[in-house]
Structures are given as C-alpha cells and as structure tokens.
PDB file of C-alpha atoms in Angstrom:
ATOM      1  CA  UNK M   1       0.000   0.000   0.000  1.00 40.00           C
ATOM      2  CA  UNK M   2       1.018   3.560  -0.595  1.00 42.00           C
ATOM      3  CA  UNK M   3       0.756   6.261   2.028  1.00 46.00           C
ATOM      4  CA  UNK M   4       0.167  10.002   1.727  1.00 44.00           C
ATOM      5  CA  UNK M   5      -0.358  12.932   4.025  1.00 44.00           C
ATOM      6  CA  UNK M   6      -3.689  13.829   2.504  1.00 42.00           C
ATOM      7  CA  UNK M   7      -6.778  11.652   2.292  1.00 40.00           C
ATOM      8  CA  UNK M   8      -9.867  11.205   0.229  1.00 41.00           C
ATOM      9  CA  UNK M   9     -12.428   8.579  -0.670  1.00 40.00           C
ATOM     10  CA  UNK M  10     -14.595   8.036  -3.693  1.00 38.00           C
ATOM     11  CA  UNK M  11     -16.943   5.519  -5.182  1.00 37.00           C
ATOM     12  CA  UNK M  12     -15.302   4.233  -8.328  1.00 37.00           C
ATOM     13  CA  UNK M  13     -16.022   1.825 -11.121  1.00 35.00           C
ATOM     14  CA  UNK M  14     -13.287  -0.507 -12.252  1.00 36.00           C
ATOM     15  CA  UNK M  15     -13.176  -2.361 -15.534  1.00 38.00           C
ATOM     16  CA  UNK M  16     -11.548  -5.767 -15.544  1.00 36.00           C
ATOM     17  CA  UNK M  17     -11.174  -8.461 -18.152  1.00 37.00           C
ATOM     18  CA  UNK M  18     -11.861 -12.056 -17.209  1.00 36.00           C
ATOM     19  CA  UNK M  19     -11.649 -15.212 -19.270  1.00 41.00           C
ATOM     20  CA  UNK M  20     -14.445 -16.880 -17.320  1.00 40.00           C
ATOM     21  CA  UNK M  21     -16.924 -16.285 -14.541  1.00 41.00           C
ATOM     22  CA  UNK M  22     -14.704 -18.352 -12.245  1.00 44.00           C
ATOM     23  CA  UNK M  23     -11.970 -15.721 -12.434  1.00 44.00           C
ATOM     24  CA  UNK M  24     -14.417 -13.061 -11.238  1.00 44.00           C
ATOM     25  CA  UNK M  25     -15.385 -15.159  -8.233  1.00 45.00           C
ATOM     26  CA  UNK M  26     -11.718 -15.525  -7.249  1.00 44.00           C
ATOM     27  CA  UNK M  27     -11.304 -11.759  -7.146  1.00 42.00           C
ATOM     28  CA  UNK M  28     -13.670 -11.626  -4.163  1.00 42.00           C
ATOM     29  CA  UNK M  29     -13.947  -7.843  -4.382  1.00 45.00           C
ATOM     30  CA  UNK M  30     -16.960  -7.337  -6.594  1.00 41.00           C
ATOM     31  CA  UNK M  31     -20.126  -5.936  -5.103  1.00 44.00           C
ATOM     32  CA  UNK M  32     -21.934  -6.017  -8.423  1.00 45.00           C
ATOM     33  CA  UNK M  33     -21.024  -7.605 -11.759  1.00 46.00           C
ATOM     34  CA  UNK M  34     -22.749  -6.716 -15.018  1.00 47.00           C
ATOM     35  CA  UNK M  35     -21.747  -9.024 -17.895  1.00 50.00           C
ATOM     36  CA  UNK M  36     -21.297  -7.118 -21.149  1.00 52.00           C
ATOM     37  CA  UNK M  37     -20.068  -9.897 -23.401  1.00 56.00           C
ATOM     38  CA  UNK M  38     -18.015 -13.063 -23.178  1.00 61.00           C
ATOM     39  CA  UNK M  39     -14.743 -11.272 -22.365  1.00 70.00           C
ATOM     40  CA  UNK M  40     -15.547  -8.067 -20.443  1.00 68.00           C
ATOM     41  CA  UNK M  41     -17.144  -7.630 -17.025  1.00 70.00           C
ATOM     42  CA  UNK M  42     -17.814  -4.352 -15.230  1.00 67.00           C
ATOM     43  CA  UNK M  43     -16.944  -4.629 -11.532  1.00 70.00           C
ATOM     44  CA  UNK M  44     -18.166  -1.961  -9.130  1.00 74.00           C
ATOM     45  CA  UNK M  45     -16.317  -1.449  -5.888  1.00 75.00           C
ATOM     46  CA  UNK M  46     -16.649   1.245  -3.252  1.00 81.00           C
ATOM     47  CA  UNK M  47     -13.250   2.492  -2.116  1.00 81.00           C
ATOM     48  CA  UNK M  48     -13.004   3.419   1.543  1.00 85.00           C
ATOM     49  CA  UNK M  49     -11.506   6.793   2.552  1.00 86.00           C
ATOM     50  CA  UNK M  50      -7.862   6.886   3.562  1.00 86.00           C
ATOM     51  CA  UNK M  51      -7.245   6.027   7.214  1.00 89.00           C
ATOM     52  CA  UNK M  52      -5.067   8.239   9.434  1.00 88.00           C
ATOM     53  CA  UNK M  53      -1.913   6.570  10.763  1.00 88.00           C
ATOM     54  CA  UNK M  54      -2.005   7.305  14.509  1.00 85.00           C
ATOM     55  CA  UNK M  55       1.749   7.310  15.158  1.00 84.00           C
ATOM     56  CA  UNK M  56       2.557   9.792  12.351  1.00 83.00           C
ATOM     57  CA  UNK M  57       1.537  13.073  13.964  1.00 79.00           C
ATOM     58  CA  UNK M  58       2.718  16.206  15.736  1.00 76.00           C
ATOM     59  CA  UNK M  59       1.384  18.331  18.577  1.00 75.00           C
ATOM     60  CA  UNK M  60       0.596  21.940  17.747  1.00 73.00           C
ATOM     61  CA  UNK M  61      -1.136  24.348  20.134  1.00 79.00           C
ATOM     62  CA  UNK M  62      -2.236  21.413  22.274  1.00 81.00           C
ATOM     63  CA  UNK M  63      -3.835  19.599  19.343  1.00 83.00           C
ATOM     64  CA  UNK M  64      -2.723  16.423  17.592  1.00 81.00           C
ATOM     65  CA  UNK M  65      -2.254  16.892  13.852  1.00 80.00           C
ATOM     66  CA  UNK M  66      -2.124  13.712  11.771  1.00 83.00           C
ATOM     67  CA  UNK M  67       0.533  13.745   9.053  1.00 82.00           C
ATOM     68  CA  UNK M  68       0.223  10.228   7.627  1.00 87.00           C
ATOM     69  CA  UNK M  69      -2.632   8.443   5.885  1.00 88.00           C
ATOM     70  CA  UNK M  70      -2.974   4.919   4.533  1.00 89.00           C
ATOM     71  CA  UNK M  71      -4.811   4.442   1.247  1.00 89.00           C
ATOM     72  CA  UNK M  72      -7.265   1.604   0.803  1.00 87.00           C
ATOM     73  CA  UNK M  73      -6.113   0.793  -2.746  1.00 87.00           C
ATOM     74  CA  UNK M  74      -2.913  -0.852  -3.895  1.00 86.00           C
ATOM     75  CA  UNK M  75      -0.367   0.738  -6.200  1.00 85.00           C
ATOM     76  CA  UNK M  76      -1.467  -1.249  -9.259  1.00 88.00           C
ATOM     77  CA  UNK M  77      -5.095  -0.186  -8.904  1.00 86.00           C
ATOM     78  CA  UNK M  78      -4.076   3.419  -8.339  1.00 86.00           C
ATOM     79  CA  UNK M  79      -2.137   3.456 -11.594  1.00 87.00           C
ATOM     80  CA  UNK M  80      -4.588   1.588 -13.833  1.00 87.00           C
ATOM     81  CA  UNK M  81      -8.014   2.648 -12.601  1.00 86.00           C
ATOM     82  CA  UNK M  82      -9.236   5.432 -14.870  1.00 86.00           C
ATOM     83  CA  UNK M  83     -11.608   6.810 -12.233  1.00 85.00           C
ATOM     84  CA  UNK M  84      -8.578   7.427  -9.969  1.00 87.00           C
ATOM     85  CA  UNK M  85      -6.556   9.115 -12.710  1.00 90.00           C
ATOM     86  CA  UNK M  86      -6.916  12.673 -11.354  1.00 91.00           C
ATOM     87  CA  UNK M  87      -6.062  11.580  -7.817  1.00 89.00           C
ATOM     88  CA  UNK M  88      -3.001   9.720  -9.097  1.00 90.00           C
ATOM     89  CA  UNK M  89      -1.859  12.847 -10.972  1.00 92.00           C
ATOM     90  CA  UNK M  90      -2.341  14.897  -7.804  1.00 91.00           C
ATOM     91  CA  UNK M  91      -0.206  12.446  -5.823  1.00 90.00           C
ATOM     92  CA  UNK M  92       2.585  12.516  -8.403  1.00 90.00           C
ATOM     93  CA  UNK M  93       2.675  16.320  -8.574  1.00 91.00           C
ATOM     94  CA  UNK M  94       2.848  16.780  -4.805  1.00 89.00           C
ATOM     95  CA  UNK M  95       5.382  13.957  -4.466  1.00 85.00           C
ATOM     96  CA  UNK M  96       7.671  15.568  -7.038  1.00 85.00           C
ATOM     97  CA  UNK M  97       7.338  18.906  -5.211  1.00 83.00           C
ATOM     98  CA  UNK M  98       8.305  17.330  -1.890  1.00 81.00           C
ATOM     99  CA  UNK M  99       4.969  18.136  -0.256  1.00 84.00           C
ATOM    100  CA  UNK M 100       4.266  14.461   0.453  1.00 83.00           C
ATOM    101  CA  UNK M 101       6.283  11.239   0.609  1.00 84.00           C
ATOM    102  CA  UNK M 102       4.705   7.971  -0.464  1.00 85.00           C
ATOM    103  CA  UNK M 103       5.930   4.889   1.398  1.00 85.00           C
ATOM    104  CA  UNK M 104       4.714   1.722   3.075  1.00 86.00           C
ATOM    105  CA  UNK M 105       3.295   2.112   6.557  1.00 85.00           C
ATOM    106  CA  UNK M 106       5.787  -0.359   8.024  1.00 86.00           C
ATOM    107  CA  UNK M 107       8.715   1.752   6.774  1.00 85.00           C
ATOM    108  CA  UNK M 108       7.423   4.709   8.804  1.00 88.00           C
ATOM    109  CA  UNK M 109       7.992   2.879  12.097  1.00 89.00           C
ATOM    110  CA  UNK M 110      11.840   3.022  12.454  1.00 88.00           C
ATOM    111  CA  UNK M 111      12.055   6.856  12.355  1.00 87.00           C
ATOM    112  CA  UNK M 112       9.305   7.040  14.979  1.00 88.00           C
ATOM    113  CA  UNK M 113      11.051   4.506  17.256  1.00 90.00           C
ATOM    114  CA  UNK M 114      14.337   6.393  16.808  1.00 89.00           C
ATOM    115  CA  UNK M 115      12.640   9.361  18.488  1.00 88.00           C
ATOM    116  CA  UNK M 116      14.767  12.001  16.785  1.00 87.00           C
ATOM    117  CA  UNK M 117      14.160  15.605  17.805  1.00 87.00           C
ATOM    118  CA  UNK M 118      14.584  18.927  16.087  1.00 86.00           C
ATOM    119  CA  UNK M 119      18.195  20.073  16.237  1.00 86.00           C
ATOM    120  CA  UNK M 120      19.690  16.578  16.524  1.00 88.00           C
ATOM    121  CA  UNK M 121      22.463  15.174  14.344  1.00 88.00           C
ATOM    122  CA  UNK M 122      21.573  11.810  12.741  1.00 90.00           C
ATOM    123  CA  UNK M 123      23.724   9.300  10.865  1.00 90.00           C
ATOM    124  CA  UNK M 124      21.867   6.985   8.473  1.00 90.00           C
ATOM    125  CA  UNK M 125      24.365   4.388   7.225  1.00 90.00           C
ATOM    126  CA  UNK M 126      21.938   2.525   4.929  1.00 89.00           C
ATOM    127  CA  UNK M 127      19.769   5.375   3.710  1.00 90.00           C
ATOM    128  CA  UNK M 128      18.715   4.462   0.152  1.00 89.00           C
ATOM    129  CA  UNK M 129      16.200   4.792  -1.352  1.00 88.00           C
ATOM    130  CA  UNK M 130      15.485   7.594   1.125  1.00 86.00           C
ATOM    131  CA  UNK M 131      11.876   7.539   2.346  1.00 86.00           C
ATOM    132  CA  UNK M 132      12.905   7.093   5.993  1.00 89.00           C
ATOM    133  CA  UNK M 133      15.609   9.726   5.593  1.00 90.00           C
ATOM    134  CA  UNK M 134      13.029  12.198   4.286  1.00 87.00           C
ATOM    135  CA  UNK M 135      10.824  11.425   7.279  1.00 87.00           C
ATOM    136  CA  UNK M 136      13.713  12.063   9.670  1.00 89.00           C
ATOM    137  CA  UNK M 137      14.759  15.195   7.806  1.00 88.00           C
ATOM    138  CA  UNK M 138      11.367  16.779   8.413  1.00 84.00           C
ATOM    139  CA  UNK M 139      11.902  16.321  12.148  1.00 85.00           C
ATOM    140  CA  UNK M 140      15.549  17.243  12.732  1.00 86.00           C
ATOM    141  CA  UNK M 141      15.488  20.030  10.180  1.00 78.00           C
ATOM    142  CA  UNK M 142      12.399  21.670  11.634  1.00 70.00           C
ATOM    143  CA  UNK M 143      10.391  21.169   8.451  1.00 55.00           C
ATOM    144  CA  UNK M 144       7.203  20.454  10.411  1.00 54.00           C
ATOM    145  CA  UNK M 145       7.175  23.889  12.053  1.00 54.00           C
ATOM    146  CA  UNK M 146       5.618  26.529   9.816  1.00 51.00           C
ATOM    147  CA  UNK M 147       7.081  29.315  11.963  1.00 53.00           C
ATOM    148  CA  UNK M 148      10.697  28.347  11.317  1.00 53.00           C
ATOM    149  CA  UNK M 149      12.479  31.113   9.372  1.00 57.00           C
ATOM    150  CA  UNK M 150      16.109  30.383  10.277  1.00 70.00           C
ATOM    151  CA  UNK M 151      18.398  27.709   8.913  1.00 78.00           C
ATOM    152  CA  UNK M 152      17.876  24.247  10.468  1.00 82.00           C
ATOM    153  CA  UNK M 153      19.944  23.449  13.535  1.00 82.00           C
ATOM    154  CA  UNK M 154      19.831  19.665  13.051  1.00 88.00           C
ATOM    155  CA  UNK M 155      21.179  17.629  10.170  1.00 90.00           C
ATOM    156  CA  UNK M 156      21.381  14.147   8.670  1.00 92.00           C
ATOM    157  CA  UNK M 157      24.362  12.411   7.090  1.00 91.00           C
ATOM    158  CA  UNK M 158      22.779   9.907   4.696  1.00 93.00           C
ATOM    159  CA  UNK M 159      25.120   7.146   3.525  1.00 93.00           C
ATOM    160  CA  UNK M 160      24.808   4.121   1.268  1.00 93.00           C
ATOM    161  CA  UNK M 161      27.670   1.835   0.278  1.00 91.00           C
ATOM    162  CA  UNK M 162      26.199   1.204  -3.180  1.00 90.00           C
ATOM    163  CA  UNK M 163      26.912   4.189  -5.439  1.00 89.00           C
ATOM    164  CA  UNK M 164      23.873   3.484  -7.645  1.00 90.00           C
ATOM    165  CA  UNK M 165      21.571   3.420  -4.641  1.00 92.00           C
ATOM    166  CA  UNK M 166      23.251   6.576  -3.341  1.00 90.00           C
ATOM    167  CA  UNK M 167      22.337   8.227  -6.645  1.00 90.00           C
ATOM    168  CA  UNK M 168      18.702   7.204  -6.079  1.00 89.00           C
ATOM    169  CA  UNK M 169      18.989   8.667  -2.595  1.00 90.00           C
ATOM    170  CA  UNK M 170      20.145  12.025  -3.991  1.00 91.00           C
ATOM    171  CA  UNK M 171      17.154  12.164  -6.347  1.00 87.00           C
ATOM    172  CA  UNK M 172      14.781  11.389  -3.491  1.00 86.00           C
ATOM    173  CA  UNK M 173      16.256  13.997  -1.154  1.00 88.00           C
ATOM    174  CA  UNK M 174      16.342  16.649  -3.856  1.00 87.00           C
ATOM    175  CA  UNK M 175      12.563  16.936  -3.530  1.00 85.00           C
ATOM    176  CA  UNK M 176      12.956  18.115   0.066  1.00 82.00           C
ATOM    177  CA  UNK M 177      15.099  21.102  -0.942  1.00 84.00           C
ATOM    178  CA  UNK M 178      16.762  21.102   2.482  1.00 85.00           C
ATOM    179  CA  UNK M 179      20.310  22.205   3.382  1.00 88.00           C
ATOM    180  CA  UNK M 180      20.235  19.897   6.428  1.00 89.00           C
ATOM    181  CA  UNK M 181      21.276  16.699   4.649  1.00 90.00           C
ATOM    182  CA  UNK M 182      24.643  15.472   3.366  1.00 91.00           C
ATOM    183  CA  UNK M 183      24.936  12.344   1.176  1.00 92.00           C
ATOM    184  CA  UNK M 184      27.955  10.034   1.248  1.00 91.00           C
ATOM    185  CA  UNK M 185      28.778   6.657  -0.290  1.00 92.00           C
ATOM    186  CA  UNK M 186      31.214   4.430   1.592  1.00 90.00           C
ATOM    187  CA  UNK M 187      31.343   1.170   3.523  1.00 90.00           C
ATOM    188  CA  UNK M 188      29.626   1.744   6.849  1.00 85.00           C
ATOM    189  CA  UNK M 189      32.234  -0.178   8.852  1.00 85.00           C
ATOM    190  CA  UNK M 190      34.900   2.263   7.683  1.00 85.00           C
ATOM    191  CA  UNK M 191      32.813   5.408   8.081  1.00 83.00           C
ATOM    192  CA  UNK M 192      35.014   8.063   9.752  1.00 79.00           C
ATOM    193  CA  UNK M 193      33.984   9.570  13.065  1.00 73.00           C
ATOM    194  CA  UNK M 194      35.691  12.907  13.569  1.00 68.00           C
ATOM    195  CA  UNK M 195      36.217  13.351  17.312  1.00 67.00           C
ATOM    196  CA  UNK M 196      38.356  15.826  19.151  1.00 66.00           C
ATOM    197  CA  UNK M 197      41.146  14.083  21.044  1.00 69.00           C
ATOM    198  CA  UNK M 198      39.794  15.439  24.319  1.00 71.00           C
ATOM    199  CA  UNK M 199      36.464  13.634  23.690  1.00 70.00           C
ATOM    200  CA  UNK M 200      37.981  10.169  23.337  1.00 70.00           C
ATOM    201  CA  UNK M 201      36.693   7.844  26.028  1.00 69.00           C
ATOM    202  CA  UNK M 202      34.178  10.390  27.347  1.00 71.00           C
ATOM    203  CA  UNK M 203      30.423  10.672  27.005  1.00 67.00           C
ATOM    204  CA  UNK M 204      30.993  13.282  24.281  1.00 66.00           C
ATOM    205  CA  UNK M 205      32.681  10.737  21.992  1.00 65.00           C
ATOM    206  CA  UNK M 206      30.816  10.427  18.707  1.00 67.00           C
ATOM    207  CA  UNK M 207      29.346  13.376  16.857  1.00 74.00           C
ATOM    208  CA  UNK M 208      25.840  12.029  16.201  1.00 83.00           C
ATOM    209  CA  UNK M 209      22.843  12.077  18.523  1.00 83.00           C
ATOM    210  CA  UNK M 210      21.230   9.174  16.689  1.00 86.00           C
TER     211      UNK M 210
END
C-alpha cells in the first residue's frame, strides 16, 4: 500500500477483463457484476476513505495533527483505474514537489522509534532509497514547524555503500530542498567519526545524537 499525508475517498467503477466467470469469483472484491459480453465484465467497488496513521503526527497548540494516511487501494489499482486518474496525478505532482512522501506504513515505524528531535544530528548508514531519511529530515530540520524562518539546527548524514543506490537517494532527497542533509557513499564499517582528542573515552565521543 502507498501512504500520503492527505486523504480522500470516492466511489469508483473498475473495468476488468476475465476469461471466465470463475476468475471473477476468485477476485472476491466485486459488489456487483454486469456481464457485457463473453470477455468483459464491469466490476463496481466502493473504495473506503484513507485512514489516518495514529503514530505519524505532531502536537501543535495542544492539538494532535495527523501527518500520515494509509490508502485503501494498492499501487497497481491506483495506476490503472481510470476513475482514480486525477487523484493519481495529484499524488505525483505533490510527491515531485516534496509536499508528500509515499511509502509503506511499516517503513514509517523506524524513524518514529528512533525518536529524533529537532536540532539533533543523525547518521543513516543505509539510507537508500530515502523515504525514511526524508521522514527524519522533516523532524531534525524543523520542516514540520511553519514558523521556522532560520536555517535548520539539526542535520542528517545519509550514507549508502552502493553508489547506484546513493544516486537514487540524492534524487529522493532533492525533492525536500533542504540544506540539512549530506549524502555520502562508503562502507559503513569504515565510516570516519571525527572526534576531538579530548572527547575520546568520554560521554561526548561520537558526533551524532542518533
């Protein structure tokens, strides 16, 4: 499933081709089937509105604002269903602009468990393709606060050992248009940690908060 930060629901009509009536029964999703000829069947299905994801939210002025929604249709249906064409175009436009990030719900969990805060420094050693990094960047870079006018105080170093995947990561992060991220490509076990000599062996050793 794909996720977005905006929701909507609509009653749609999907056209599907089936070789036999048995194939239509296997689909198990049809509320009403109207045979047109031997090869084409019109299948009507009511699509439920997007559901808010409870753990993707922020507090603002004492109120909880939901930032994540789970769609009730799969990616294949979203692309091929003509009645969802305008919604699919809307998703693509806002994704390319960096207004929303589409990802699986399960991939949203690690950044939440990490509990990063605004102003923190974060090292992501296996960052590609970048959906989790974008999610973290919104937090540490202060992108969720509409009142922020200064440069971000937190940052992310996003690394991937595979140069091709690192290239994908750059394209993904470019949508965010944020100065708070730096992309590298090297083996994580040899990633350099630049510590002052006085910090060695102390609680200040290591330059990343997460």
